[in-house]
Coordinates of C-alpha atoms in Angstrom, one line a residue:
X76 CA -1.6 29.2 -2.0
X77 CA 0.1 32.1 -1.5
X78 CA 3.2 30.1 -1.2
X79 CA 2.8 29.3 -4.6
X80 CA 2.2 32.5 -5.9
X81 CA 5.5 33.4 -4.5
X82 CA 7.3 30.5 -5.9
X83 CA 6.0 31.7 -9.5
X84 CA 8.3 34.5 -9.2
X85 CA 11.1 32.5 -9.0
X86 CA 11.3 31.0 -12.2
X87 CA 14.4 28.9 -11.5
X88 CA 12.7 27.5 -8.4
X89 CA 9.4 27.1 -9.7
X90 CA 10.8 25.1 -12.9
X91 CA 12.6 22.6 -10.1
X92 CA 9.3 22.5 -8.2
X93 CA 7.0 21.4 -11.2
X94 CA 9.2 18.2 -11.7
X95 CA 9.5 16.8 -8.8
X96 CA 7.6 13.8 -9.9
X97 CA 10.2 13.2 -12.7
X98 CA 13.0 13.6 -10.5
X99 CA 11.6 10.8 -7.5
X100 CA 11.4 8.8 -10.8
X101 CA 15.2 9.2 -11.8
X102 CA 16.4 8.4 -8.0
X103 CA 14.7 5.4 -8.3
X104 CA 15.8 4.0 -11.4
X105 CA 19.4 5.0 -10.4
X106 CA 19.2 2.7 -6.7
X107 CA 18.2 0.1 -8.8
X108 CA 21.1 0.4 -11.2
X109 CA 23.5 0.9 -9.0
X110 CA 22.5 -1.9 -6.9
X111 CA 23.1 -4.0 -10.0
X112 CA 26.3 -3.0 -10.8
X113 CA 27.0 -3.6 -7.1
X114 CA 25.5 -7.6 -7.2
X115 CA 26.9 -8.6 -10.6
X116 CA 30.8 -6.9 -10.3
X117 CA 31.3 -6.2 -6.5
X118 CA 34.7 -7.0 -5.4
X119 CA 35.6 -4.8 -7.7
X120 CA 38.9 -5.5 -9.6
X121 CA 41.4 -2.7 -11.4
X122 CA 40.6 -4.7 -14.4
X123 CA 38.2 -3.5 -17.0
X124 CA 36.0 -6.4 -17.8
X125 CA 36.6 -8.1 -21.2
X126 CA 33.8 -8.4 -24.0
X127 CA 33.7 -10.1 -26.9
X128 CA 33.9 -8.2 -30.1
X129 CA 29.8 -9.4 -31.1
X130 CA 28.4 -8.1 -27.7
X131 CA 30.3 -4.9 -28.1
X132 CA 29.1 -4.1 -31.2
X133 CA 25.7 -5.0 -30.2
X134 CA 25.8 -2.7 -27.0
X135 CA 27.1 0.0 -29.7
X136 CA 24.2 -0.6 -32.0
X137 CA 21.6 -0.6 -28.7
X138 CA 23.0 2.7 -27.4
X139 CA 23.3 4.2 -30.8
X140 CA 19.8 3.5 -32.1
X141 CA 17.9 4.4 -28.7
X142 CA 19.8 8.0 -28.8
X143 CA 18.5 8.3 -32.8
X144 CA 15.0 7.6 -31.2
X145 CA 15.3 9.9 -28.2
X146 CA 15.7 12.8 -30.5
X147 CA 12.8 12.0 -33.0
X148 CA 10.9 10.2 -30.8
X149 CA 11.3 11.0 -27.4
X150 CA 9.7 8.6 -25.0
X151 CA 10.3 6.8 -21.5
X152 CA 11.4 3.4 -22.7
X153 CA 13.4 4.8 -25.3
X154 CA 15.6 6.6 -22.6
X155 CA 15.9 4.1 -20.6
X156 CA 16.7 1.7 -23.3
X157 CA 19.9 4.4 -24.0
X158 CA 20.9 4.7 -20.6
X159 CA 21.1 1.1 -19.9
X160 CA 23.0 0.8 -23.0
X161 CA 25.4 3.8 -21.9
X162 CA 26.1 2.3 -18.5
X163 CA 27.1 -0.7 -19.8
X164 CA 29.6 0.7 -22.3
X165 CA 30.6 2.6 -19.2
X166 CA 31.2 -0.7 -17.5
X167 CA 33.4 -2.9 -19.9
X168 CA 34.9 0.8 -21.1
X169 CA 36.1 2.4 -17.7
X170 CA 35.4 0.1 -15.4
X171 CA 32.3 -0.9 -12.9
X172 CA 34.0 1.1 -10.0
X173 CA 34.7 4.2 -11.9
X174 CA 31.1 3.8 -13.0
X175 CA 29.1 3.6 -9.6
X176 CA 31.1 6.3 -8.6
X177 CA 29.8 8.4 -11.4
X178 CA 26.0 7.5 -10.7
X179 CA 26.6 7.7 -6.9
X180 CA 27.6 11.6 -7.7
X181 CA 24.7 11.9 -10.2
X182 CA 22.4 10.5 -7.5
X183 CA 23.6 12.4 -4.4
X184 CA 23.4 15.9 -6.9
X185 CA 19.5 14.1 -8.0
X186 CA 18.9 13.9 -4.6
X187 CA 19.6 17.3 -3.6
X188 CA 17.7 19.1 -6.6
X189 CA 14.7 16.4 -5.6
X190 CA 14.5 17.8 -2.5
X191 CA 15.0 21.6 -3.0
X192 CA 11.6 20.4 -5.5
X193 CA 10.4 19.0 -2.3
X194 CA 10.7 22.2 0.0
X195 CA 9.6 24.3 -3.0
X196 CA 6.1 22.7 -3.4
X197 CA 5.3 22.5 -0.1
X198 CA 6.4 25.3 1.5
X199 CA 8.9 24.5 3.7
X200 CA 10.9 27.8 3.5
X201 CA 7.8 29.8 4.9
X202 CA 7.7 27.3 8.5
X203 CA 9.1 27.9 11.8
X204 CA 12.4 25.6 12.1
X205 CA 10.5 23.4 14.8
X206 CA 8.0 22.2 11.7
X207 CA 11.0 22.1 9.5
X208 CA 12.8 20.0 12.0
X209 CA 9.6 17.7 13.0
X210 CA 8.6 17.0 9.6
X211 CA 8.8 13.5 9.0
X212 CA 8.9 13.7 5.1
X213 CA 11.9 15.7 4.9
X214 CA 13.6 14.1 7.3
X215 CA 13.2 10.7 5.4
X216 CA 14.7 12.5 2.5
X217 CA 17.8 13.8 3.8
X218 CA 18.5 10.4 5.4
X219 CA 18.5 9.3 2.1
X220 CA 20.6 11.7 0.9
X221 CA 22.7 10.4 3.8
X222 CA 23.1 7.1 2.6
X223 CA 24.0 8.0 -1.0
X224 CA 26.9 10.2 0.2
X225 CA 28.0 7.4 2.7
X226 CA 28.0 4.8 -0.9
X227 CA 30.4 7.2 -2.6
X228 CA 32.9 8.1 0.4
X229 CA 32.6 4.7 2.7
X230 CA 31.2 1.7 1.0
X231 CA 29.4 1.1 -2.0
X232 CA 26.5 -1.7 0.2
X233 CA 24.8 1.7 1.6
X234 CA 23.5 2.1 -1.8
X235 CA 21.5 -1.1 -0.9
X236 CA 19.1 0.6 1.9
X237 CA 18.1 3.3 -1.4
X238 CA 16.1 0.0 -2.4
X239 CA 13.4 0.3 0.7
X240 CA 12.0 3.6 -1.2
X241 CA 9.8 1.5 -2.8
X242 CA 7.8 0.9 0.0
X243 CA 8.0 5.1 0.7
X244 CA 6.2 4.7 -3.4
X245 CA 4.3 2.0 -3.4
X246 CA 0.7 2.1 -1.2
X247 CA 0.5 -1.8 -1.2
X248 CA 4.2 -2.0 0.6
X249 CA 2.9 0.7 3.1
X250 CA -0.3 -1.0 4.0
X251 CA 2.0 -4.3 4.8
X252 CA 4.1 -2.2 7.3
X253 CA 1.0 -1.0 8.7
X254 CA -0.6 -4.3 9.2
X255 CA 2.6 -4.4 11.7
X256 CA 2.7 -1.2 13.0
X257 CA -1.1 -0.3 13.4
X258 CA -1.8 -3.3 16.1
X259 CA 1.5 -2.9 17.3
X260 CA 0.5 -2.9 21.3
X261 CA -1.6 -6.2 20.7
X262 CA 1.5 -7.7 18.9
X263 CA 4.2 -7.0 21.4
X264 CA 2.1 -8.1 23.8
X265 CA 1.4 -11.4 22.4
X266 CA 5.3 -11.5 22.5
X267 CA 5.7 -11.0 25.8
X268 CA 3.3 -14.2 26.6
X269 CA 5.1 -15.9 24.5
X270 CA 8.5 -14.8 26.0
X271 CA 7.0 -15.7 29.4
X272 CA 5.8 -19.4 28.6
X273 CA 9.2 -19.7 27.3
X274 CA 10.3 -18.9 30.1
X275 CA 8.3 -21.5 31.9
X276 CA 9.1 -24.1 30.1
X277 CA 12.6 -23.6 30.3
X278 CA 12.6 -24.0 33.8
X279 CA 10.6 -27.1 33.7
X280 CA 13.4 -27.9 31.0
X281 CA 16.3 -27.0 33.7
X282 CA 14.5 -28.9 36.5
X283 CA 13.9 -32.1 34.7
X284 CA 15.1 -32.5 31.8
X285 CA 18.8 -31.1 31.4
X286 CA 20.4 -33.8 30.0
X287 CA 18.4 -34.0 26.9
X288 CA 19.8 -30.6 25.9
X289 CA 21.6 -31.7 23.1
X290 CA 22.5 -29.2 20.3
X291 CA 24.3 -30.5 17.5
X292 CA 27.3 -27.7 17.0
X293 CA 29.8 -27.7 13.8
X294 CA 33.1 -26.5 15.2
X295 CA 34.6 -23.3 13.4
X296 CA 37.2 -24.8 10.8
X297 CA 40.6 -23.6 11.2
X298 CA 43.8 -24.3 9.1
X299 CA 45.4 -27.1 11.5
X300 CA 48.8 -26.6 12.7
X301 CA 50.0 -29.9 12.8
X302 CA 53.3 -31.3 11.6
X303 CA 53.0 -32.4 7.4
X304 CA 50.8 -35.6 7.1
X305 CA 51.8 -38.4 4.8
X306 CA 49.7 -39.0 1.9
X307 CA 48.2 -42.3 1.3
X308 CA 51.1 -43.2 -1.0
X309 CA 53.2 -42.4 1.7
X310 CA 54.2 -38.9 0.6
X311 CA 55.5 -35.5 2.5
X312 CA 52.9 -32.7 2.3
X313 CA 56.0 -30.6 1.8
X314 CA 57.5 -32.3 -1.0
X315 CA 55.5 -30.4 -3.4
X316 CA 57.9 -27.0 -2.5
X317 CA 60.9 -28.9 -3.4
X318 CA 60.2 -30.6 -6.3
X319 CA 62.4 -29.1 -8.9
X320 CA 64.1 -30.4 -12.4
X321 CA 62.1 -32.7 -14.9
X322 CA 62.6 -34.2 -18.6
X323 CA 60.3 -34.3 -21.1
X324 CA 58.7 -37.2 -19.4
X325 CA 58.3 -36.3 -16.0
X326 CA 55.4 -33.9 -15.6
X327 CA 56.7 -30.4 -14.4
X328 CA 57.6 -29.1 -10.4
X329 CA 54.5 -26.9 -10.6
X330 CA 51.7 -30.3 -11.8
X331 CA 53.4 -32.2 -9.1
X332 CA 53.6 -29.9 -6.6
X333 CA 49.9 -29.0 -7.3
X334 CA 48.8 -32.4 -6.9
X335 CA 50.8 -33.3 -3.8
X336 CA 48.8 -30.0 -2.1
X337 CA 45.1 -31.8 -3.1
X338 CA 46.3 -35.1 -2.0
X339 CA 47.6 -33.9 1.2
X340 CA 44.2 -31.1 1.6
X341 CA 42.2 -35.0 1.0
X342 CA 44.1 -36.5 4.4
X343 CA 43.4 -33.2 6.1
X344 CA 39.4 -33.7 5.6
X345 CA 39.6 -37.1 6.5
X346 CA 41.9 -36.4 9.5
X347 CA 39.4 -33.6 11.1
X348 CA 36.6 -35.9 9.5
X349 CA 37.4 -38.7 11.8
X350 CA 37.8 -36.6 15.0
X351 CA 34.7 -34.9 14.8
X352 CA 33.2 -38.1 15.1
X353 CA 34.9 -39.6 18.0
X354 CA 33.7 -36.7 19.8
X355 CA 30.3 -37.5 19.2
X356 CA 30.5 -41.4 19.8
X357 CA 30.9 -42.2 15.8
X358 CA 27.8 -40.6 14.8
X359 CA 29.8 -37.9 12.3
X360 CA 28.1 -34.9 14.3
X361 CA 29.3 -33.3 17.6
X362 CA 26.8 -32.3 20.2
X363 CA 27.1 -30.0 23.6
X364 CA 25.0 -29.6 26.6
X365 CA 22.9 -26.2 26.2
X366 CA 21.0 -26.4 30.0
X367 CA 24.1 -26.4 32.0
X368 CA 23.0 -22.7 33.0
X369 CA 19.6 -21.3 33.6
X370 CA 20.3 -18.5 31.1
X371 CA 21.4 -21.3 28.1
X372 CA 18.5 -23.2 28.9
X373 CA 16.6 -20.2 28.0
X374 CA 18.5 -19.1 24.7
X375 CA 18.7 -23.1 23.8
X376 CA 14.4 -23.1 23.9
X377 CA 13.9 -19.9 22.5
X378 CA 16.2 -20.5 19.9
X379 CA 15.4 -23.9 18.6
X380 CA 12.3 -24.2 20.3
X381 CA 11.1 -21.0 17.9
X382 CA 12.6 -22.0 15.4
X383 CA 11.9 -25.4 14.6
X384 CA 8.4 -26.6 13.5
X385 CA 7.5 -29.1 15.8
X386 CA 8.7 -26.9 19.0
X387 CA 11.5 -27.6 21.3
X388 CA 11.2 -31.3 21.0
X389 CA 13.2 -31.7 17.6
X390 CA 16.3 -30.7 19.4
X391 CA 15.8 -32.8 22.7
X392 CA 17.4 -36.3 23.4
X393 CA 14.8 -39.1 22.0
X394 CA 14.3 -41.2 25.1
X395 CA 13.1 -44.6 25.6
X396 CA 10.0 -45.6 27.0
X397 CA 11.9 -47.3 29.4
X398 CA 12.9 -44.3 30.9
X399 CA 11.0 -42.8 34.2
X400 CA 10.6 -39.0 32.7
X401 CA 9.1 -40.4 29.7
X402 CA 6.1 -39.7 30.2
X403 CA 6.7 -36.1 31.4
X404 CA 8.8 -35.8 28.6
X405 CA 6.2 -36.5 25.7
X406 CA 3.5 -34.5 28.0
X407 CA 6.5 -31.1 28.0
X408 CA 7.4 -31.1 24.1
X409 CA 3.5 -31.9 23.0
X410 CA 2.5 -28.3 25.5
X411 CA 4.8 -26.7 24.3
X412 CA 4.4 -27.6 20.5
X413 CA 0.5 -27.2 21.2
X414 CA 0.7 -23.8 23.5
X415 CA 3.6 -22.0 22.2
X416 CA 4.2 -22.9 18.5
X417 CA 0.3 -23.3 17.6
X418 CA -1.5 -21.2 19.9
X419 CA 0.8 -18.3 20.4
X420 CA 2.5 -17.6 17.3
X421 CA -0.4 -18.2 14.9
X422 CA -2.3 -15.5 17.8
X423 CA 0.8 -12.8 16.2
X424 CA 0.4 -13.8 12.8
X425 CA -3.4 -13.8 12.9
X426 CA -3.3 -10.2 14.0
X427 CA -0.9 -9.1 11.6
X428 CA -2.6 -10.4 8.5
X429 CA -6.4 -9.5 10.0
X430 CA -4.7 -6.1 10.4
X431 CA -3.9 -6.3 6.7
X432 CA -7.5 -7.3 5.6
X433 CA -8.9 -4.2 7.5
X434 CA -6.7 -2.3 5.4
X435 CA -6.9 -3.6 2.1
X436 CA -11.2 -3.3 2.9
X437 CA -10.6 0.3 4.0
X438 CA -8.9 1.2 0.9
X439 CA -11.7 -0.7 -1.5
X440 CA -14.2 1.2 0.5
X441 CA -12.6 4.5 -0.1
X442 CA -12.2 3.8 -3.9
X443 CA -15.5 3.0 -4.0
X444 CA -17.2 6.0 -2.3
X445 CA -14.7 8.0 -4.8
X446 CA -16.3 6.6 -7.5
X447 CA -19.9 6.3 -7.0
X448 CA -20.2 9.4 -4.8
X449 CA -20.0 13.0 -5.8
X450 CA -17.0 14.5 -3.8
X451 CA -18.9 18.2 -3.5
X452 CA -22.7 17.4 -3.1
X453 CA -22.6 13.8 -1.7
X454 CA -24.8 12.2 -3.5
X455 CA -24.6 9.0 -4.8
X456 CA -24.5 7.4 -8.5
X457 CA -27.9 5.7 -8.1
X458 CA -29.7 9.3 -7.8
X459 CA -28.9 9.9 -11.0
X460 CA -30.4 6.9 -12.8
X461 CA -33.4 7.7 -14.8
X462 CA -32.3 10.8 -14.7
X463 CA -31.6 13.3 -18.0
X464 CA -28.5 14.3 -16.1
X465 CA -25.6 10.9 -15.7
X466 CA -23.3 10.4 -12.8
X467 CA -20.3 11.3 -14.9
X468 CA -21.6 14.4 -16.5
X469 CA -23.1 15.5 -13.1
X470 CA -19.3 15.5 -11.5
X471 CA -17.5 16.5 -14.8
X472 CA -19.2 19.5 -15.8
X473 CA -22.1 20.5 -12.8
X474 CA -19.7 19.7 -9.8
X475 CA -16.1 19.4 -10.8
X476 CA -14.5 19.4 -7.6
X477 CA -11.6 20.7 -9.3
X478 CA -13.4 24.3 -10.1
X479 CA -14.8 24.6 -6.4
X480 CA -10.8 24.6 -5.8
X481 CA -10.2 27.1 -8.3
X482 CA -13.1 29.3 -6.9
X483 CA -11.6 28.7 -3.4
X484 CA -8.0 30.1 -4.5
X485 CA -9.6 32.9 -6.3
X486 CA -11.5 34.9 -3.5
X487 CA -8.2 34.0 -1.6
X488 CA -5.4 36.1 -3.8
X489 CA -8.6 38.1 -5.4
X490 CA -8.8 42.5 -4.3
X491 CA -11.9 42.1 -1.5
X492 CA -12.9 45.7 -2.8
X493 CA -13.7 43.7 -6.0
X494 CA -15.4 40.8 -4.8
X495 CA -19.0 40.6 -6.6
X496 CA -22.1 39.4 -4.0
X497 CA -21.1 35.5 -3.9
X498 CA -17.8 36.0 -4.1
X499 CA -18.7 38.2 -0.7
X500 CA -20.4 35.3 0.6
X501 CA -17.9 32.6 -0.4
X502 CA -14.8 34.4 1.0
X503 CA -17.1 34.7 4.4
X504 CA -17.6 31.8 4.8
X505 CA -14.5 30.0 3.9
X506 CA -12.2 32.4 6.3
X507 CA -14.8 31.6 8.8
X508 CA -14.4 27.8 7.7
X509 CA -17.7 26.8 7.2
X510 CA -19.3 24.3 4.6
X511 CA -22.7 25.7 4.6
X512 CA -22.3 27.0 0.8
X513 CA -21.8 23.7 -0.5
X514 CA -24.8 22.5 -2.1
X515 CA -25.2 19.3 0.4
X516 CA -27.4 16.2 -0.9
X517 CA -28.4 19.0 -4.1
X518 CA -27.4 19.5 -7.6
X519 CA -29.7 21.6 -9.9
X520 CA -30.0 18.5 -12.9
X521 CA -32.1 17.0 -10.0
X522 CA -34.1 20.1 -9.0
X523 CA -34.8 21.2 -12.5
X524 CA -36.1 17.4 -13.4
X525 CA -38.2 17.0 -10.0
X526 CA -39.7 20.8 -10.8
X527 CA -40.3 19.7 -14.2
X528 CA -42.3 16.6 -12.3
X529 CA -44.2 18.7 -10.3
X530 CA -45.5 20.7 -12.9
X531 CA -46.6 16.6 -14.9
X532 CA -48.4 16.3 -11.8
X533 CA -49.9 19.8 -11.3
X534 CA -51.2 19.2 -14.9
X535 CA -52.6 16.0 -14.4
X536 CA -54.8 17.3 -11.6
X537 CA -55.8 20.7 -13.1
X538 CA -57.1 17.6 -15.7
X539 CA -58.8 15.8 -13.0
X540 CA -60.3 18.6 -11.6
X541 CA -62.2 19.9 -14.7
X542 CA -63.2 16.3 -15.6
X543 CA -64.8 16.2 -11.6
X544 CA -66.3 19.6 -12.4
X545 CA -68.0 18.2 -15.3
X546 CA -69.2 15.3 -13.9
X547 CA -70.8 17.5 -11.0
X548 CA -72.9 19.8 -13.2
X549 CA -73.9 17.1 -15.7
X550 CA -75.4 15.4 -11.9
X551 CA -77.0 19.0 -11.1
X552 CA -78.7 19.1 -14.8
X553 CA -79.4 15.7 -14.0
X554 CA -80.9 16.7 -10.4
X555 CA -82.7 19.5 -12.0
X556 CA -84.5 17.7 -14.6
X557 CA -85.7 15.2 -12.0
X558 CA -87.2 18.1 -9.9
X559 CA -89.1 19.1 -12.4
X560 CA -90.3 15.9 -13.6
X561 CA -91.4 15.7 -9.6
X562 CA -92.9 19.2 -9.8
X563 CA -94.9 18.4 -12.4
X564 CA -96.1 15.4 -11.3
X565 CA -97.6 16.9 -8.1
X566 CA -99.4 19.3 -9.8
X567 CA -101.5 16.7 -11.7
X568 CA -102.5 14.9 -8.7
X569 CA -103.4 18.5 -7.1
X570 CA -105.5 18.2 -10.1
X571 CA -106.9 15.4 -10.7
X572 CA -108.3 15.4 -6.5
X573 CA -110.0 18.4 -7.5
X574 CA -111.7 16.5 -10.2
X575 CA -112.5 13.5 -8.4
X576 CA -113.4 14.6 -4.9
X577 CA -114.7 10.6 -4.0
X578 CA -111.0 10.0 -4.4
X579 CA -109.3 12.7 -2.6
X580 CA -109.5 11.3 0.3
X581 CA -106.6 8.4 -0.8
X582 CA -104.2 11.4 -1.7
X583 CA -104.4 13.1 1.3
X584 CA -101.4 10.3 2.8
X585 CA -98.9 11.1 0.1
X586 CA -96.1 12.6 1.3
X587 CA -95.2 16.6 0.0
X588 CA -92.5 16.8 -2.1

């Protein structure tokens, strides 16, 4: 952060710095050209390429209407849709050499503002030149701006390794070179089984089985140096050099020259033809012995053995069932078709591409928690339904992660002897790097709707309380009256006993109220 408010002092830097986006953008679309110019024209001739007069013109009208729309209307396709057209006028105008050269300049001088950009956002100047050194990024870049200068001054196929930068771009390409590299260990040891069975079994191959290495070969073809055949007509191969004169009938020296040299390349073919298949026994393929030696028994069944689907028996002799070892031999190609090509390869491939589904279900994980989880409170999308308060609102406008990062940069450049009181205690806490003032699992939307639920529910039993405190003194007025109904009543049978003393004598067991 402070960094940054250094590099905003130096305008030409920071201007560099703030594109640096734009300008990865423009090193890629240059690779890509260049690489094209390289596939369709490379060798490159001193000739300019010729064009018809229609496909000129057109080019012309391209480039000429995509610069009109640049300037009204400037947009990405429309630049591209001018430099496409200005490279190609480049091409059949100048040449395709003189052209690559140009855009190899323009992308070694890219490459060097890109990553001057580069050093400027991040720092770089302020680091020790061990970190400068050790940083992986940077290196990466100026081997790439290794490459490009080795395209302009040695050879234009260096351009070609600019093309692997879209893996550096593209998170899909890095997660397939991760799939490789992450379970590397388990990989390479797989390998080394496998290199060991193969090992195995070309010993068993060496002990028992050496004469069925038979590896069809194709001998290197050479210009033969071989006195002139005849033709079939009974020709010399070297007549053709010699023929000179003619009439208006007889074809010219140069027709009959020309076809004397094909009739004579035709007995050639035929010739070599014919003795590559006496070698062989007449079967028009020549074959050598690849056991003779413990080591070519080993190359011979890792190379074809790894190579060929059904393992190292699709190189081997067929035998007869006649045969002693045949048997064996059906029992060696099916364990080594069944142990090596089945078990042991599909064991590297399934790691690789279960390496690749961890990663792709890592990722999806991670965009999911992104979406449905705030990134400063933690809380998650589902305790905001029913709510007054959304999801989106709560992380747009209550916590925008984006303004805690703001807040963080200000009590880091701000005057401490200005700091207000949570300023104080931001600043605290963040040069002591602790979390604590993050409002963890709480967002006010939440607490003001659960207060405003508490007070729904306080009401509701203040209700139920009066309408208990009702009920209970309508029971007392209730318990009242009956008292004095009860009162009363024992006063007349106090009374009438003293009236009727024969009768007294019945009230004297009723209980006293």
């Amino acid at each position: 952060m402070k960094w940054q408010k250094k590099l905003r002092g130096q305008p030409a830097l920071f201007w560099v710095s703030s594109y640096m986006s734009l300008w990865s953008n423009i090193l890629f679309n240059l690779a890509v050209l260049i690489n094209l110019i390289v596939a369709f024209f490379y060798p490159f001739e001193n000739a300019v390429p010729e064009l018809s007069f229609h496909l000129s013109s057109l080019i012309w009208i391209v480039m000429l209407v995509s610069l009109a729309i640049v300037i009204t209307l400037p947009r990405q396709s429309g630049i591209r849709t001018f430099v496409v057209a200005l490279i190609l006028r480049l091409i059949f105008s100048c040449g395709p050499e003189p052209t690559l050269w140009l855009l190899g300049c323009i992308t070694v001088v890219m490459k060097g503002v890109h990553i001057i950009s580069l050093m400027g956002n991040y720092g770089t100047l302020e680091k020790h030149l061990f970190s400068i050194l050790t940083d992986a990024e940077l290196l990466y870049h100026f081997f790439y701006l290794l490459f490009c200068v080795f395209g302009v001054l040695l050879h234009p196929f260096f351009f070609s390794i600019l093309l692997f930068d879209v893996v550096y771009r593209e998170e899909t390409l890095l997660n397939v070179i991760r799939s490789v590299t992450r379970n590397g260990r388990s990989i390479i040891l797989t390998a080394v089984l496998a290199l060991i069975l193969v090992y195995m079994f070309s010993i068993i191959g060496y002990m028992f089985f050496r004469d069925d290495f038979l590896v069809p070969v194709d001998e290197e073809f050479s210009p033969p140096s071989a006195p002139p055949l005849p033709s079939a007509d009974g020709m010399d191969c070297t007549a053709g050099e010699s023929v000179t004169g003619g009439s208006h009938m007889v074809p010219g020296p140069d027709i009959v020259g020309e076809v004397i040299q094909q009739t004579c390349s035709r007995a050639r073919m035929t010739e070599q033809a014919s003795t590559v298949g006496g070698d062989s026994g007449g079967d028009g393929e020549m074959k050598e012995r690849g056991c003779d030696s413990m080591i070519m028994c080993i190359i011979t069944t890792m190379n074809q053995g790894l190579r060929n689907g059904g393992g190292i028996g699709d190189i081997l002799r067929a035998p007869s069932r006649k045969e002693t070892l045949f048997v064996p031999r059906v029992v060696y190609d099916l364990l080594f078709f069944f142990i090596v090509i089945i078990i042991v390869l599909n064991l590297i491939f399934g790691v690789i591409i279960d390496t690749f589904a961890d990663l792709r279900s890592e990722k999806q994980q991670k965009e999911l928690i992104l979406k449905n989880t705030c990134f400063i409170c933690g809380l998650n999308r589902s305790a905001f339904d029913n709510k007054t308060v959304s999801f989106e609102e709560h992380i747009k406008n209550e916590h925008n992660m984006w303004h805690y990062l703001y807040f963080i940069v200000l009590v880091k450049v701000k005057d401490p002897t200005e700091f207000t009181g949570p300023e104080s205690y931001v600043h605290a806490m963040v040069k002591a790097n602790i979390q604590d003032w993050f409002p963890r699992l709480r967002a006010m939307s939440l607490a003001a709707v659960d207060g405003d639920g508490e007070q729904i529910e306080l009401r509701s039993l203040k209700n139920l309380l009066e309408t208990n405190h009702v009920a209970v003194r309508e029971l007392m007025a209730q318990i009242m009256e009956l008292e004095n109904k009860m009162t009363e009543q024992r006063k007349q049978r106090q009374r009438h006993a003293l009236l009727n003393p024969t009768t007294s004598t019945s009230y004297q067991f009723y209980p006293q109220l």
